[in-house]
Coordinates of C-alpha atoms in Angstrom, one line a residue:
X1 CA 4.2 -25.3 -67.9
X2 CA 6.4 -22.7 -69.7
X3 CA 5.0 -19.9 -71.9
X4 CA 2.7 -20.9 -74.6
X5 CA 3.8 -23.7 -76.4
X6 CA 3.4 -23.8 -79.9
X7 CA 3.9 -25.8 -83.1
X8 CA 2.4 -29.0 -84.1
X9 CA 2.3 -30.9 -87.3
X10 CA -0.8 -32.9 -88.5
X11 CA -2.2 -36.5 -87.2
X12 CA -1.1 -37.9 -84.5
X13 CA -2.2 -41.4 -83.0
X14 CA -1.5 -40.7 -79.3
X15 CA -1.6 -44.5 -78.4
X16 CA 0.2 -46.1 -81.4
X17 CA 4.0 -45.4 -81.7
X18 CA 5.3 -45.5 -85.3
X19 CA 6.9 -48.6 -86.6
X20 CA 9.6 -47.2 -88.3
X21 CA 12.1 -44.7 -86.5
X22 CA 11.0 -40.9 -86.6
X23 CA 13.3 -39.4 -89.0
X24 CA 11.7 -41.8 -91.8
X25 CA 8.0 -40.1 -91.1
X26 CA 6.8 -37.6 -93.4
X27 CA 5.3 -34.6 -91.7
X28 CA 2.0 -34.3 -93.9
X29 CA 0.6 -30.7 -93.7
X30 CA -2.1 -31.2 -96.5
X31 CA -5.9 -32.2 -95.1
X32 CA -7.3 -35.4 -95.3
X33 CA -8.3 -36.2 -99.1
X34 CA -11.9 -37.3 -98.5
X35 CA -12.5 -34.5 -96.3
X36 CA -15.5 -32.0 -96.9
X37 CA -15.3 -27.9 -97.4
X38 CA -13.9 -26.2 -94.5
X39 CA -16.6 -25.0 -92.2
X40 CA -17.5 -21.4 -91.1
X41 CA -17.3 -21.8 -87.3
X42 CA -15.3 -22.4 -86.2
X43 CA -12.4 -21.5 -88.5
X44 CA -10.0 -24.4 -90.0
X45 CA -7.3 -25.7 -88.2
X46 CA -3.8 -24.2 -88.7
X47 CA -1.4 -25.5 -91.5
X48 CA 1.7 -26.4 -90.1
X49 CA 5.1 -26.4 -91.7
X50 CA 7.4 -29.2 -92.2
X51 CA 10.3 -28.4 -89.5
X52 CA 13.4 -29.0 -90.6
X53 CA 15.5 -27.8 -87.7
X54 CA 15.6 -31.2 -86.0
X55 CA 17.5 -34.1 -86.1
X56 CA 16.0 -37.6 -85.0
X57 CA 18.3 -39.5 -86.6
X58 CA 20.2 -40.4 -83.6
X59 CA 17.2 -40.9 -81.6
X60 CA 18.4 -38.0 -79.3
X61 CA 15.9 -35.8 -77.7
X62 CA 17.6 -32.4 -78.4
X63 CA 17.2 -29.6 -80.8
X64 CA 19.8 -29.1 -83.5
X65 CA 20.1 -26.1 -85.0
X66 CA 22.5 -25.2 -88.0
X67 CA 24.5 -23.0 -85.1
X68 CA 25.0 -23.6 -81.5
X69 CA 23.0 -20.8 -80.1
X70 CA 22.1 -19.8 -76.0
X71 CA 19.3 -21.8 -74.7
X72 CA 16.6 -19.1 -73.4
X73 CA 16.2 -19.3 -69.3
X74 CA 12.3 -19.6 -69.8
X75 CA 12.3 -21.1 -73.0
X76 CA 9.9 -18.8 -74.6
X77 CA 7.3 -20.4 -77.1
X78 CA 6.0 -17.8 -79.8
X79 CA 3.7 -19.6 -81.9
X80 CA 4.0 -18.9 -86.0
X81 CA 1.6 -17.1 -87.5
X82 CA 0.0 -19.6 -90.3
X83 CA -2.3 -18.7 -93.1
X84 CA -5.9 -20.3 -93.0
X85 CA -7.3 -21.4 -96.4
X86 CA -10.5 -19.6 -97.0
X87 CA -13.8 -21.4 -96.4
X88 CA -16.4 -22.7 -98.3
X89 CA -20.0 -23.9 -97.8
X90 CA -19.9 -26.4 -95.5
X91 CA -21.5 -29.6 -96.3
X92 CA -22.0 -29.8 -92.8
X93 CA -22.8 -27.0 -90.6
X94 CA -21.0 -26.4 -87.5
X95 CA -22.7 -23.1 -87.1
X96 CA -23.8 -22.8 -83.6
X97 CA -23.4 -20.5 -80.0
X98 CA -20.3 -20.6 -78.9
X99 CA -20.1 -21.4 -75.1
X100 CA -19.3 -18.4 -73.2
X101 CA -15.7 -17.4 -72.5
X102 CA -14.4 -19.3 -75.5
X103 CA -12.5 -17.7 -78.3
X104 CA -14.2 -16.9 -81.5
X105 CA -12.4 -18.2 -84.7
X106 CA -11.3 -14.3 -85.3
X107 CA -10.3 -14.3 -82.0
X108 CA -8.4 -17.5 -82.3
X109 CA -6.3 -16.6 -85.5
X110 CA -5.4 -13.3 -84.3
X111 CA -4.1 -14.6 -80.8
X112 CA -1.7 -16.9 -82.3
X113 CA 0.6 -13.8 -82.0
X114 CA 0.1 -12.2 -78.9
X115 CA -0.6 -15.5 -76.4
X116 CA 1.5 -14.7 -72.6
X117 CA 3.1 -17.0 -70.5
X118 CA 1.5 -18.8 -67.7
X119 CA 2.8 -18.2 -64.4
X120 CA 4.5 -20.8 -62.8
X121 CA 3.8 -22.5 -59.6
X122 CA 6.8 -23.9 -56.9
X123 CA 8.6 -26.7 -57.0
X124 CA 7.3 -29.9 -56.1
X125 CA 8.1 -30.4 -52.7
X126 CA 9.4 -33.9 -51.0
X127 CA 6.7 -36.6 -49.9
X128 CA 6.0 -39.7 -48.2
X129 CA 6.8 -43.2 -49.8
X130 CA 3.9 -44.4 -52.0
X131 CA 1.7 -47.1 -50.5
X132 CA 1.7 -50.6 -52.2
X133 CA -1.0 -50.7 -54.2
X134 CA -2.7 -53.2 -56.7
X135 CA -4.5 -54.1 -59.3
X136 CA -7.3 -55.8 -57.4
X137 CA -7.7 -52.8 -55.4
X138 CA -7.7 -50.1 -58.6
X139 CA -10.8 -52.3 -60.0
X140 CA -12.6 -52.0 -56.4
X141 CA -11.9 -48.3 -56.2
X142 CA -14.3 -46.0 -57.5
X143 CA -13.0 -43.8 -60.3
X144 CA -14.3 -40.8 -62.5
X145 CA -14.7 -43.5 -65.8
X146 CA -16.6 -45.8 -63.7
X147 CA -18.8 -43.7 -61.3
X148 CA -20.1 -41.0 -63.4
X149 CA -22.9 -40.1 -60.8
X150 CA -21.5 -36.6 -60.5
X151 CA -21.4 -36.0 -64.2
X152 CA -24.6 -33.7 -65.7
X153 CA -23.4 -34.4 -69.4
X154 CA -25.8 -37.1 -71.4
X155 CA -23.5 -36.9 -74.2
X156 CA -19.8 -36.3 -72.9
X157 CA -19.2 -39.5 -71.0
X158 CA -15.4 -38.6 -70.5
X159 CA -12.8 -35.8 -71.1
X160 CA -9.2 -36.7 -71.5
X161 CA -5.8 -34.4 -72.1
X162 CA -2.5 -36.2 -72.8
X163 CA 1.1 -34.2 -72.7
X164 CA 3.8 -36.5 -74.2
X165 CA 7.1 -35.5 -72.7
X166 CA 11.1 -36.2 -73.4
X167 CA 14.1 -35.8 -71.0
X168 CA 16.9 -33.3 -72.7
X169 CA 20.2 -35.1 -73.4
X170 CA 18.6 -38.9 -73.5
X171 CA 17.6 -40.9 -76.8
X172 CA 14.1 -41.5 -77.2
X173 CA 12.9 -44.9 -76.1
X174 CA 12.4 -46.4 -79.3
X175 CA 16.1 -45.6 -80.3
X176 CA 17.6 -46.6 -76.9
X177 CA 19.2 -49.5 -75.0
X178 CA 18.3 -51.3 -72.0
X179 CA 21.0 -49.4 -69.7
X180 CA 19.7 -46.2 -71.2
X181 CA 16.1 -46.9 -70.6
X182 CA 16.8 -47.9 -67.5
X183 CA 18.2 -44.5 -66.6
X184 CA 15.4 -42.5 -68.2
X185 CA 13.0 -44.4 -66.1
X186 CA 14.9 -44.1 -62.8
X187 CA 14.8 -40.5 -63.4
X188 CA 11.2 -40.0 -64.3
X189 CA 10.4 -42.3 -61.1
X190 CA 12.4 -40.1 -59.0
X191 CA 10.8 -36.6 -60.1
X192 CA 7.2 -38.2 -60.2
X193 CA 7.5 -39.7 -56.1
X194 CA 7.2 -35.9 -55.1
X195 CA 4.0 -35.4 -57.3
X196 CA 1.2 -34.7 -54.9
X197 CA -1.4 -35.9 -57.5
X198 CA 0.6 -39.2 -57.1
X199 CA -0.1 -39.9 -53.2
X200 CA -0.8 -42.5 -53.2
X201 CA -0.4 -44.3 -56.6
X202 CA -0.2 -47.5 -58.1
X203 CA 3.5 -47.8 -59.3
X204 CA 3.2 -50.5 -61.7
X205 CA 6.2 -52.2 -63.6
X206 CA 4.9 -53.3 -66.6
X207 CA 7.1 -56.3 -67.0
X208 CA 5.7 -57.7 -63.7
X209 CA 1.9 -57.2 -64.5
X210 CA 0.3 -60.3 -66.1
X211 CA -1.4 -60.1 -69.8
X212 CA -4.5 -59.9 -68.4
X213 CA -3.6 -57.2 -65.4
X214 CA -2.0 -55.4 -68.8
X215 CA -5.4 -55.7 -70.8
X216 CA -7.6 -54.4 -67.4
X217 CA -5.3 -50.9 -67.6
X218 CA -5.9 -50.6 -71.2
X219 CA -9.6 -51.1 -71.0
X220 CA -9.7 -48.3 -68.3
X221 CA -8.1 -46.4 -70.3
X222 CA -5.5 -45.8 -68.3
X223 CA -2.4 -47.3 -70.4
X224 CA -1.9 -48.0 -74.2
X225 CA -1.4 -51.4 -76.0
X226 CA 1.7 -49.9 -76.8
X227 CA 2.9 -49.6 -73.3
X228 CA 1.4 -52.9 -72.2
X229 CA 3.6 -54.7 -75.1
X230 CA 7.1 -53.1 -73.6
X231 CA 8.9 -56.2 -72.0
X232 CA 11.4 -54.1 -69.8
X233 CA 12.2 -51.0 -68.3
X234 CA 8.7 -49.5 -68.5
X235 CA 6.2 -48.5 -66.0
X236 CA 3.0 -46.8 -65.4
X237 CA 2.6 -44.6 -62.0
X238 CA -1.5 -44.0 -61.9
X239 CA -3.2 -42.0 -58.9
X240 CA -5.6 -43.7 -56.8
X241 CA -8.6 -42.3 -58.1
X242 CA -7.6 -43.0 -61.9
X243 CA -7.9 -39.6 -63.0
X244 CA -3.8 -39.1 -63.1
X245 CA -2.3 -41.7 -65.3
X246 CA 1.5 -41.4 -66.1
X247 CA 3.5 -44.0 -69.0
X248 CA 7.1 -44.1 -68.6
X249 CA 9.2 -44.8 -71.6
X250 CA 6.2 -45.6 -74.0
X251 CA 6.8 -43.9 -77.3
X252 CA 8.3 -40.8 -75.4
X253 CA 9.7 -41.3 -71.8
X254 CA 6.7 -39.4 -70.7
X255 CA 3.0 -39.6 -71.4
X256 CA 1.0 -37.9 -68.9
X257 CA -2.7 -37.8 -68.9
X258 CA -5.5 -36.5 -66.9
X259 CA -8.9 -37.4 -67.3
X260 CA -12.4 -36.3 -65.4
X261 CA -16.1 -37.9 -65.8
X262 CA -18.4 -35.4 -68.5
X263 CA -17.4 -32.3 -70.6
X264 CA -15.0 -30.6 -68.4
X265 CA -11.9 -29.7 -71.2
X266 CA -11.4 -26.6 -69.0
X267 CA -10.4 -28.3 -65.5
X268 CA -8.7 -31.0 -67.2
X269 CA -6.3 -28.7 -68.7
X270 CA -5.7 -26.7 -65.6
X271 CA -5.1 -29.9 -63.7
X272 CA -2.7 -31.1 -66.1
X273 CA -1.1 -27.7 -66.9
X274 CA -0.5 -27.5 -63.0
X275 CA 0.9 -31.2 -63.0
X276 CA 3.2 -30.5 -65.8
X277 CA 4.7 -26.9 -64.8
X278 CA 5.8 -28.5 -61.2
X279 CA 7.3 -31.6 -63.2
X280 CA 9.1 -29.1 -65.4
X281 CA 10.8 -27.9 -62.3
X282 CA 12.4 -31.2 -61.4
X283 CA 12.8 -32.5 -64.9
X284 CA 14.7 -30.8 -67.9
X285 CA 12.2 -31.8 -71.0
X286 CA 14.1 -31.5 -74.4
X287 CA 12.5 -28.5 -75.5
X288 CA 13.3 -26.3 -78.9
X289 CA 12.4 -22.4 -78.8
X290 CA 11.1 -23.2 -82.3
X291 CA 9.5 -26.8 -82.6
X292 CA 8.5 -26.5 -79.1
X293 CA 8.5 -30.0 -77.1
X294 CA 10.6 -32.5 -78.9
X295 CA 9.1 -36.0 -79.5
X296 CA 9.9 -39.5 -81.3
X297 CA 7.3 -39.1 -83.5
X298 CA 7.5 -35.6 -85.6
X299 CA 3.9 -35.5 -85.9
X300 CA 3.4 -34.7 -82.0
X301 CA 6.3 -31.6 -82.2
X302 CA 5.3 -28.2 -80.4
X303 CA 2.8 -28.6 -77.8
X304 CA 2.5 -32.7 -77.5
X305 CA -1.3 -32.1 -76.4
X306 CA -4.0 -34.5 -77.7
X307 CA -7.0 -33.3 -76.0
X308 CA -10.1 -35.4 -76.7
X309 CA -13.6 -36.2 -75.3
X310 CA -15.6 -39.5 -75.1
X311 CA -19.0 -39.2 -76.7
X312 CA -21.9 -41.1 -76.7
X313 CA -23.6 -40.2 -79.9
X314 CA -26.6 -42.9 -80.9
X315 CA -29.0 -40.7 -82.6
X316 CA -26.5 -39.3 -85.0
X317 CA -26.1 -42.9 -86.1
X318 CA -29.9 -43.9 -86.1
X319 CA -30.0 -40.7 -88.4
X320 CA -27.0 -41.8 -90.4
X321 CA -24.9 -38.3 -89.7
X322 CA -21.5 -40.1 -88.7
X323 CA -20.2 -39.9 -91.7
X324 CA -20.8 -36.3 -92.3
X325 CA -19.7 -35.4 -88.4
X326 CA -16.4 -36.9 -89.3
X327 CA -15.8 -35.1 -92.4
X328 CA -16.5 -31.9 -91.2
X329 CA -14.6 -32.1 -88.2
X330 CA -11.5 -33.3 -90.1
X331 CA -11.6 -29.5 -91.9
X332 CA -11.1 -28.6 -88.7
X333 CA -8.1 -30.3 -87.4
X334 CA -10.4 -33.0 -85.8
X335 CA -10.1 -36.6 -85.7
X336 CA -13.0 -38.8 -84.6
X337 CA -12.0 -42.6 -83.1
X338 CA -13.6 -45.1 -81.8
X339 CA -13.4 -45.9 -77.7
X340 CA -10.3 -47.0 -77.6
X341 CA -8.2 -44.7 -80.2
X342 CA -6.9 -45.6 -83.3
X343 CA -8.0 -48.6 -84.9
X344 CA -10.6 -49.5 -82.8
X345 CA -14.2 -49.8 -83.7
X346 CA -17.2 -47.4 -82.2
X347 CA -18.9 -50.0 -80.6
X348 CA -22.1 -48.9 -78.6
X349 CA -22.1 -45.5 -80.1
X350 CA -18.7 -44.2 -78.4
X351 CA -16.8 -42.4 -80.1
X352 CA -13.5 -40.4 -79.1
X353 CA -13.0 -36.8 -80.7
X354 CA -9.5 -35.1 -80.4
X355 CA -7.6 -32.6 -81.9
X356 CA -5.5 -33.7 -84.8
X357 CA -3.0 -30.6 -85.1
X358 CA -1.4 -28.6 -82.5
X359 CA 1.7 -27.2 -84.3
X360 CA 0.9 -23.4 -84.7
X361 CA -0.9 -23.1 -81.7
X362 CA -0.9 -22.6 -78.1
X363 CA -2.2 -25.0 -75.9
X364 CA -5.2 -22.9 -74.9
X365 CA -6.1 -22.0 -78.7
X366 CA -6.5 -25.9 -79.1
X367 CA -8.7 -26.3 -75.6
X368 CA -10.9 -23.4 -77.1
X369 CA -11.0 -25.0 -80.5
X370 CA -11.9 -28.2 -79.7
X371 CA -14.5 -27.6 -77.0
X372 CA -16.2 -25.3 -79.8
X373 CA -16.5 -28.2 -82.1
X374 CA -17.7 -30.4 -79.1
X375 CA -20.3 -28.2 -78.2
X376 CA -21.7 -28.0 -81.7
X377 CA -21.5 -31.9 -81.9
X378 CA -23.6 -32.5 -78.6
X379 CA -26.2 -29.5 -79.9
X380 CA -26.6 -32.0 -83.5
X381 CA -26.8 -35.0 -81.6
X382 CA -29.8 -33.5 -78.9
X383 CA -31.0 -32.2 -82.0
X384 CA -30.7 -35.7 -83.6
X385 CA -32.8 -37.2 -80.6
X386 CA -35.5 -35.0 -80.9
X387 CA -35.7 -35.3 -84.3
X388 CA -36.1 -39.1 -84.2
X389 CA -39.2 -38.7 -81.0
X390 CA -41.2 -36.6 -83.3
X391 CA -40.9 -38.2 -86.4
X392 CA -40.9 -41.9 -84.8
X393 CA -41.3 -42.4 -81.2
X394 CA -42.7 -45.6 -81.6
X395 CA -39.7 -46.9 -83.2
X396 CA -36.9 -45.3 -80.5
X397 CA -39.2 -46.6 -78.0
X398 CA -39.4 -50.0 -79.6
X399 CA -35.5 -50.1 -79.8
X400 CA -34.8 -49.3 -76.3
X401 CA -37.7 -51.4 -74.7
X402 CA -36.0 -54.4 -76.6
X403 CA -32.8 -53.5 -75.6
X404 CA -34.1 -53.4 -71.5
X405 CA -35.7 -56.7 -72.0
X406 CA -32.5 -58.3 -73.6
X407 CA -30.3 -57.1 -71.2
X408 CA -32.4 -57.7 -68.2
X409 CA -33.0 -61.5 -69.2
X410 CA -30.1 -62.4 -71.7
X411 CA -28.1 -65.7 -70.4
X412 CA -25.5 -65.1 -73.5
X413 CA -23.8 -61.8 -74.5
X414 CA -21.2 -61.1 -76.4
X415 CA -19.1 -57.6 -75.7
X416 CA -20.1 -56.4 -79.0
X417 CA -23.7 -57.1 -78.5
X418 CA -23.5 -55.9 -74.7
X419 CA -22.0 -52.7 -75.7
X420 CA -24.8 -51.7 -78.3
X421 CA -27.6 -52.9 -76.0
X422 CA -26.1 -50.6 -73.0
X423 CA -25.8 -48.0 -75.8
X424 CA -29.6 -47.8 -76.3
X425 CA -30.6 -48.2 -72.8
X426 CA -28.1 -45.3 -71.5
X427 CA -30.4 -43.2 -74.5
X428 CA -33.3 -43.9 -72.4
X429 CA -31.9 -42.9 -69.6
X430 CA -30.7 -39.4 -71.3
X431 CA -34.7 -39.4 -72.1
X432 CA -35.9 -39.8 -69.0
X433 CA -37.3 -43.3 -69.7
X434 CA -34.9 -45.2 -67.2
X435 CA -34.2 -43.1 -63.9
X436 CA -31.0 -40.8 -64.1
X437 CA -29.3 -42.6 -61.9
X438 CA -29.4 -45.6 -64.1
X439 CA -27.1 -43.8 -66.6
X440 CA -23.7 -44.0 -64.2
X441 CA -24.9 -47.8 -63.6
X442 CA -24.7 -48.2 -67.3
X443 CA -21.3 -46.5 -67.7
X444 CA -19.9 -48.5 -65.3
X445 CA -20.8 -51.1 -67.1
X446 CA -19.3 -50.0 -70.5
X447 CA -16.3 -50.9 -68.7
X448 CA -17.0 -53.8 -66.5
X449 CA -18.2 -55.9 -69.5
X450 CA -15.0 -55.6 -71.5
X451 CA -12.9 -59.2 -71.7
X452 CA -10.0 -58.6 -69.4
X453 CA -13.1 -57.6 -66.8
X454 CA -14.7 -60.4 -66.8
X455 CA -12.1 -62.5 -66.8
X456 CA -10.4 -61.0 -64.0
X457 CA -13.7 -61.1 -62.1
X458 CA -14.0 -64.8 -62.6
X459 CA -10.9 -65.5 -60.9
X460 CA -10.4 -68.5 -63.2
X461 CA -7.3 -69.1 -65.8
X462 CA -9.0 -68.7 -68.6
X463 CA -12.3 -68.6 -69.8
X464 CA -13.6 -69.6 -73.1
X465 CA -15.6 -66.9 -75.1
X466 CA -18.9 -68.9 -74.4
X467 CA -18.2 -68.8 -70.8
X468 CA -17.1 -65.2 -70.9
X469 CA -20.4 -64.5 -72.8
X470 CA -21.9 -66.4 -69.9
X471 CA -20.7 -64.2 -67.0
X472 CA -21.2 -61.0 -69.0
X473 CA -24.7 -61.8 -69.1
X474 CA -25.0 -62.4 -65.4
X475 CA -23.0 -59.1 -64.9
X476 CA -25.4 -57.2 -66.5
X477 CA -28.4 -58.4 -65.0
X478 CA -27.4 -58.3 -61.5
X479 CA -26.0 -54.4 -62.2
X480 CA -29.5 -53.9 -63.7
X481 CA -32.2 -55.5 -61.4
X482 CA -32.9 -52.1 -59.6
X483 CA -33.6 -50.5 -62.8
X484 CA -37.4 -50.1 -63.3
X485 CA -39.3 -50.9 -66.3
X486 CA -39.0 -48.2 -68.5
X487 CA -41.7 -45.4 -68.9
X488 CA -42.6 -44.5 -72.1
X489 CA -44.5 -41.6 -71.0
X490 CA -41.9 -39.4 -69.2
X491 CA -39.8 -39.5 -72.3
X492 CA -37.7 -35.8 -72.5
X493 CA -35.1 -34.7 -74.5
X494 CA -32.2 -33.1 -72.9
X495 CA -31.3 -29.5 -73.4
X496 CA -27.7 -29.5 -73.6
X497 CA -24.7 -31.0 -71.8
X498 CA -23.7 -28.8 -68.8
X499 CA -20.2 -27.4 -68.9
X500 CA -18.9 -28.2 -65.1
X501 CA -15.0 -26.2 -66.0

């Protein structure tokens, strides 16, 4: 990475490329129309201004200032200072103790003018040829997404950070012909071949994958639906432990992603920051001293960073508080989506919560702001669980007990029904109604009970929905066979998610 990267307009759709050229997409600086009043803690997100100095008409990832200017050697990114609207009394308060080491709202605002450059690390060294790995070995290999036994977080299931990057002097993928796409693909692959985090790695040409294999990668959050729809000159490189995945020629030339189980924003940021900084010594990124990293969609300009957490929030849903949460975090430049991002449903009470705006902030400020919001959501979820246990424990126990009975005995389970029942079983593990080890099993079933995984495990050309439901019920029964009957006498409410940064 270079010195602090700044500047980013409003809502980004990380896994959904624009249907029109980026030049035709206006950059909105306004808050959502239905958002509630801004919150007192943390401060509202900075309001970005519309960039005017970058030309996207040709689709070339280069900055176009009015007059030619010398390119800075270190590409400084001094963030712009934005005025933050005065906050009013929030409809849903996020006032909570901020975790140690996180900046306060006042510090975050003042820090926008005093960010310093992170230290650089040596260039990547040449590495041995990568081993050929297949989808079958990927599925069989434990990953942070399917093996969460080391996670101590009852609410945050996974932390993910993604960076969008483009090659200087190359057209954005949506504007490039096949020859240019092939050149960009070869350039990126050559640079990534030396990346230590990708040894060994799955180097997957999208055109060579079957529809089912692409669906499995989407269900594992390793590629986007948009990359899966690409025909030629697109690829994914995925580390063997699946904590690092790189999409090549999706909406941007590179989409770099790191993920870890549990609440680990700082650890994940440190890993992706080091990876990106080293890669930048090999590749010349499209970068503007004024606008930051240049991206195909103007809403990604600046840091081009999307940090998110996958959160399990059943109690907030039972208490009818998710809509208030949604309105409250929108005021802070945070967006709430379903498990698979934009346009997906929050089945199983699983939500992706991520930063929406980055223009005008450094990466560290984005991480701190999101971390404090996530910590507040965790506290509200745990308080909602305690409230349910205090007011009507029999009703909550009945829901969990019924879910356990169906999962242990059902012969047909749709994917939606399985997700919702597994959500209640996971809540039971969080409350010590089931052994803590059951949580990791349930987290794995959240992935393996998805349609693509069920179809792949069947080793048949095509399963109709009824046969998939039968196979899913069998999978769940077998996986939960070792889980003992619920023990409602030992119900306990977790005190807090433990950070493992």
